Amino acid sequence: MKYDVTVIGAGGGGYPGAFRLAKSGYNVLMADPKGELGGNCLYSGCVPSKTVREMAQLIWRTSRVLKQEIKVNFERIQAHKDFVQETRFKQHKRELSEYNSITFYKGVIKIKDPNHVIVKTEDKEIEAETRYIIIASGSEPFKPQFPGSEYCITSDDLYSYKTPLRKLPQDMVIIGGGYIAIETASIFNILGVKTHLLVRGDRVLRGFEDEIVNTLLPILKLDIIYNAPVLEIKKIKEDEFEVIYSSKDGAKKSIRTNLVLLATGRKPVLPEGIENTGIALDKRGYIVVDNAMRTNLPNVFATGDVNGKAPYFHAAVRMSIAAAYNIMANGSPIDYVDYKSIPVTIYSVPSASYVGIMPSEAKRMGIEIMEATYNMEDEVMAQMYDEREGMLKLIFEKGSLRLIGAWMVGVHSQYLINELGQAVLHGLTAKQLASFADQHPSTNEIIAYAARKVL
Ligand code: ADP
């Protein structure tokens, strides 16, 4: 078998590029052990977790505004989550069927050498020759080992398709302080679970701008225990655990809980055989790529979580398309990914989002900035939902008044950040943002309102 391009993994980093290549007549080989398109994002990550989040938000919003308790039926919420996943699996199957030149297997791909791969399915192994390879094998939860760590679940167990976890615990301990830990605590608090975060160090959301974290945390009111590394988990009985951790003064403390979630980061998933190819990895084990998605081997590209650049589905899709274009240009790049213009959102309730260069970074880079803010107290949708906490900040380069970054905490931040990301990517100025008539009533209006403040 001879293929133009082999795509390893059918997540956001894989199938969009495969589709683009097939559209231009390339013969593409693609495989994924799930036998479905969408990767971990659809199978156990962003889509199912945000389905649960949306349901939680609806319950919360309605119960707050109507001032009446709404009984949470988690079984139904999980069933709806499965339905959304199924709907998207079917949609992707339909999309895949439109491309005759993609051969898709349920299985894993092993790299034999940069021009030969082996597809391993349940019952056979197929060797194929390939001109190019796109490695899009993603990432998986990192699970630190300590006594009793086997009792922990990960977010994959909460959200995977048809997960057996359909009953809410009364109490949940979340180990970790990254965005998955914060989102899960926020969502499950709303669903009526008492959550506690055990954080090893003295801060959460490392890598996020301090002022975003300092705006978000007081709104979320989470129970966060800092400087609390977990030492051991003991099983008391079915659905009851004792989580023993060390407190700041070195004393041992413990919490009794019904469920322990590990949210301690992710690690790359590398295809078998990669060690024999000479592909360069960084010290965390991610594949090293440039902005054109090229590895150090001229015919091998790596997109999505596996390169550790921006571990989000939408970033993976952007990278996948760039790899496809650069392969079509015969490996001589025509498309570069601007990571800075890729928005990031913490899907807590309310959400927090940012894009571009943050004020502290601008300072480090020696860029003089002008800031404009808008308080959610005065925002019309926030008033309708009676969720008036948070703010928007626009960051302009002084002089040119070009938007170089923005962050927002509050209602609909995940939507506004797209418009703001477009503005950062295309270098729009305060004047251009201010002269746009955003739909009324919509939260987006505050972008123009804030921009007008610096003119
Ligand atoms: P990304 O967003 O970067 O595409 P995901 O983790 O969502 O990342 O998807 C990666 C997909 O790659 C997963 O569905 C995973 O099962 C699949 N995968 C991992 N290793 C291999 C492999 N060796 N061959 C084929 N598919 C793989």
Coordinates of N, CA, C and O and ligand atoms in Angstrom, one line a residue, residues 7-16 30-46 104-111 118-120 135-140 266 269-272 303-307 310-317 319-320, ligand 1:
V7 N -1.9 9.9 8.7 CA -2.3 10.7 9.9 C -2.4 9.8 11.1 O -3.3 8.9 11.0
I8 N -1.6 10.0 12.1 CA -1.7 9.1 13.3 C -2.6 9.7 14.3 O -2.2 10.7 15.0
G9 N -3.8 9.2 14.5 CA -4.7 9.8 15.4 C -5.8 10.6 14.7 O -5.5 11.4 13.8
A10 N -7.1 10.5 15.1 CA -8.1 11.2 14.4 C -8.8 12.2 15.3 O -10.1 12.4 15.3
G11 N -8.1 12.9 16.2 CA -8.6 14.0 17.0 C -8.5 15.3 16.2 O -8.3 15.3 15.0
G12 N -8.6 16.4 16.9 CA -8.6 17.7 16.3 C -7.3 18.0 15.5 O -7.3 18.7 14.6
G13 N -6.2 17.4 16.0 CA -4.9 17.5 15.3 C -4.8 16.7 14.0 O -3.9 16.8 13.2
G14 N -5.8 15.7 13.9 CA -5.7 14.7 12.8 C -6.7 14.9 11.7 O -6.3 15.3 10.6
Y15 N -8.0 14.8 12.0 CA -8.9 14.6 10.9 C -9.1 15.9 10.1 O -9.3 15.8 8.8
P16 N -9.1 17.2 10.7 CA -9.3 18.3 9.8 C -8.2 18.4 8.7 O -8.5 18.7 7.5
M30 N -5.4 7.0 7.7 CA -5.6 7.6 9.0 C -6.1 6.4 9.9 O -6.9 5.6 9.5
A31 N -5.7 6.4 11.2 CA -6.2 5.4 12.1 C -6.3 6.0 13.5 O -5.6 7.0 13.8
D32 N -7.2 5.4 14.3 CA -7.4 5.8 15.7 C -8.0 4.6 16.4 O -8.9 4.0 15.9
P33 N -7.4 4.2 17.6 CA -8.0 3.1 18.3 C -9.4 3.2 18.7 O -10.1 2.2 18.9
K34 N -9.9 4.4 18.7 CA -11.3 4.6 19.1 C -12.3 4.2 18.0 O -13.5 4.0 18.2
G35 N -11.8 4.2 16.7 CA -12.6 3.9 15.6 C -13.6 5.0 15.3 O -14.5 4.9 14.5
E36 N -13.4 6.1 15.9 CA -14.3 7.3 15.7 C -13.4 8.5 15.5 O -12.2 8.5 15.9
L37 N -14.0 9.6 14.9 CA -13.2 10.8 14.8 C -13.6 11.7 15.9 O -14.6 11.6 16.5
G38 N -12.6 12.6 16.3 CA -12.9 13.5 17.4 C -11.9 13.4 18.5 O -11.9 14.3 19.4
G39 N -11.2 12.3 18.6 CA -10.1 12.2 19.6 C -10.6 12.2 21.0 O -11.8 12.0 21.3
N40 N -9.7 12.5 21.9 CA -10.1 12.5 23.4 C -11.0 13.7 23.7 O -11.8 13.6 24.6
C41 N -10.9 14.8 22.9 CA -11.8 15.9 23.1 C -13.3 15.5 23.1 O -14.1 15.8 24.0
L42 N -13.6 14.7 22.0 CA -15.0 14.3 21.9 C -15.3 13.1 22.8 O -16.4 12.9 23.3
Y43 N -14.4 12.2 22.9 CA -14.6 10.9 23.6 C -14.7 11.1 25.1 O -15.5 10.4 25.8
S44 N -13.9 11.9 25.7 CA -13.8 12.0 27.1 C -13.4 13.4 27.6 O -13.1 13.6 28.8
G45 N -13.3 14.4 26.7 CA -12.8 15.7 27.2 C -13.7 16.9 27.0 O -14.7 16.9 27.6
C46 N -13.3 17.8 26.1 CA -14.0 19.1 26.1 C -15.5 19.0 25.8 O -16.3 19.6 26.4
F104 N -9.6 4.9 6.5 CA -9.6 5.0 8.0 C -9.7 3.6 8.6 O -10.6 2.8 8.3
Y105 N -8.8 3.4 9.6 CA -8.8 2.1 10.3 C -9.1 2.4 11.8 O -8.6 3.4 12.3
K106 N -9.8 1.4 12.4 CA -9.9 1.4 13.9 C -8.6 0.7 14.3 O -8.5 -0.6 14.2
G107 N -7.7 1.4 14.8 CA -6.4 0.7 15.2 C -5.3 1.7 15.5 O -5.6 2.9 15.5
V108 N -4.2 1.2 15.9 CA -3.1 2.2 16.2 C -2.0 2.1 15.1 O -1.9 1.1 14.4
I109 N -1.3 3.2 14.9 CA -0.2 3.2 13.9 C 1.1 3.2 14.6 O 1.4 4.0 15.5
K110 N 1.9 2.3 14.1 CA 3.3 2.2 14.6 C 4.2 2.8 13.5 O 4.0 2.5 12.3
I111 N 5.2 3.6 13.8 CA 6.1 4.1 12.8 C 7.3 3.1 12.7 O 8.0 2.8 13.6
I118 N 3.1 0.9 10.2 CA 2.3 -0.4 10.3 C 1.0 0.0 11.1 O 1.0 0.5 12.2
V119 N -0.1 -0.4 10.4 CA -1.4 -0.2 11.1 C -1.7 -1.5 11.8 O -1.8 -2.5 11.2
K120 N -2.0 -1.4 13.1 CA -2.4 -2.6 13.9 C -3.9 -2.5 14.2 O -4.2 -1.7 15.1
I135 N 1.9 13.3 12.9 CA 1.7 12.7 14.2 C 0.7 13.5 15.0 O 1.0 14.7 15.2
A136 N -0.5 13.0 15.3 CA -1.5 13.7 16.0 C -2.1 12.8 17.1 O -3.3 12.6 17.2
S137 N -1.2 12.2 17.8 CA -1.6 11.1 18.8 C -2.0 11.7 20.1 O -2.3 10.9 21.0
G138 N -2.0 13.0 20.3 CA -2.6 13.6 21.5 C -1.9 13.4 22.8 O -0.6 13.3 22.9
S139 N -2.7 13.5 23.9 CA -2.1 13.4 25.2 C -3.1 12.6 26.1 O -4.2 12.3 25.7
E140 N -2.6 12.3 27.3 CA -3.5 11.6 28.3 C -3.2 12.1 29.7 O -2.1 12.7 29.9
R266 N -1.3 16.7 32.0 CA -1.4 15.7 31.0 C 0.0 15.4 30.5 O 0.9 16.1 30.7
V269 N 1.1 11.4 24.2 CA 1.0 10.0 23.8 C 1.8 9.9 22.5 O 1.5 10.5 21.5
L270 N 2.9 9.1 22.6 CA 3.8 9.0 21.4 C 3.5 7.6 20.7 O 3.4 6.6 21.4
P271 N 3.5 7.6 19.3 CA 3.3 6.4 18.7 C 4.5 5.4 18.8 O 5.6 5.9 18.9
E272 N 4.2 4.1 18.9 CA 5.2 3.1 19.0 C 6.2 3.3 17.8 O 5.8 3.6 16.7
T303 N 1.1 17.6 15.1 CA 0.0 18.6 15.4 C -0.7 18.3 16.7 O -0.8 17.1 17.1
G304 N -1.3 19.3 17.3 CA -2.2 19.1 18.5 C -1.4 18.9 19.8 O -0.2 19.2 19.9
D305 N -2.1 18.2 20.7 CA -1.5 18.1 22.1 C -0.1 17.4 22.1 O 0.6 17.7 23.0
V306 N 0.2 16.6 21.1 CA 1.4 15.9 21.1 C 2.7 16.8 21.0 O 3.8 16.4 21.4
N307 N 2.5 18.0 20.6 CA 3.6 18.9 20.5 C 3.7 19.9 21.7 O 4.6 20.7 21.8
A310 N 0.0 24.2 22.5 CA -1.3 24.8 23.0 C -2.3 23.6 23.1 O -2.9 23.2 22.0
P311 N -2.5 23.0 24.2 CA -3.2 21.8 24.4 C -4.7 21.9 24.3 O -5.4 21.6 25.3
Y312 N -5.3 22.5 23.3 CA -6.7 22.7 23.2 C -7.2 22.3 21.8 O -6.4 22.4 20.8
F313 N -8.4 21.8 21.7 CA -8.9 21.2 20.5 C -8.8 22.2 19.4 O -8.4 21.9 18.3
H314 N -9.3 23.5 19.6 CA -9.3 24.5 18.5 C -7.9 24.8 18.1 O -7.7 25.1 16.9
A315 N -6.9 24.7 19.0 CA -5.5 24.9 18.6 C -5.1 23.8 17.7 O -4.4 24.0 16.7
A316 N -5.5 22.6 18.1 CA -5.1 21.4 17.3 C -5.7 21.4 15.9 O -5.0 21.1 14.9
V317 N -6.9 21.9 15.8 CA -7.5 22.0 14.4 C -6.7 23.0 13.6 O -6.4 22.7 12.4
M319 N -3.6 23.8 13.9 CA -2.3 23.2 13.5 C -2.5 22.1 12.4 O -1.6 22.0 11.5
S320 N -3.6 21.4 12.5 CA -3.8 20.3 11.5 C -4.0 20.9 10.1 O -3.4 20.4 9.2
Ligands
ADP1 P1 -5.5 16.3 19.5 O1 -6.5 17.3 20.0 O2 -4.1 16.7 19.7 O3 -5.8 15.7 18.2 P2 -6.6 14.1 21.1 O4 -6.0 13.5 22.3 O5 -8.0 14.6 21.2 O6 -5.5 15.1 20.6 O7 -6.6 12.9 20.0 C1 -5.6 12.1 19.7 C2 -6.1 10.8 19.2 O8 -5.0 10.0 18.7 C3 -6.8 9.9 20.3 O9 -8.1 9.6 19.8 C4 -5.9 8.7 20.4 O10 -6.6 7.5 20.7 C5 -5.2 8.6 19.1 N1 -3.9 7.9 19.0 C6 -3.0 7.9 20.0 N2 -1.9 7.1 19.6 C7 -2.2 6.6 18.4 C8 -1.6 5.8 17.5 N3 -0.4 5.3 17.7 N4 -2.2 5.5 16.3 C9 -3.4 6.0 16.0 N5 -4.1 6.8 16.9 C10 -3.5 7.1 18.0

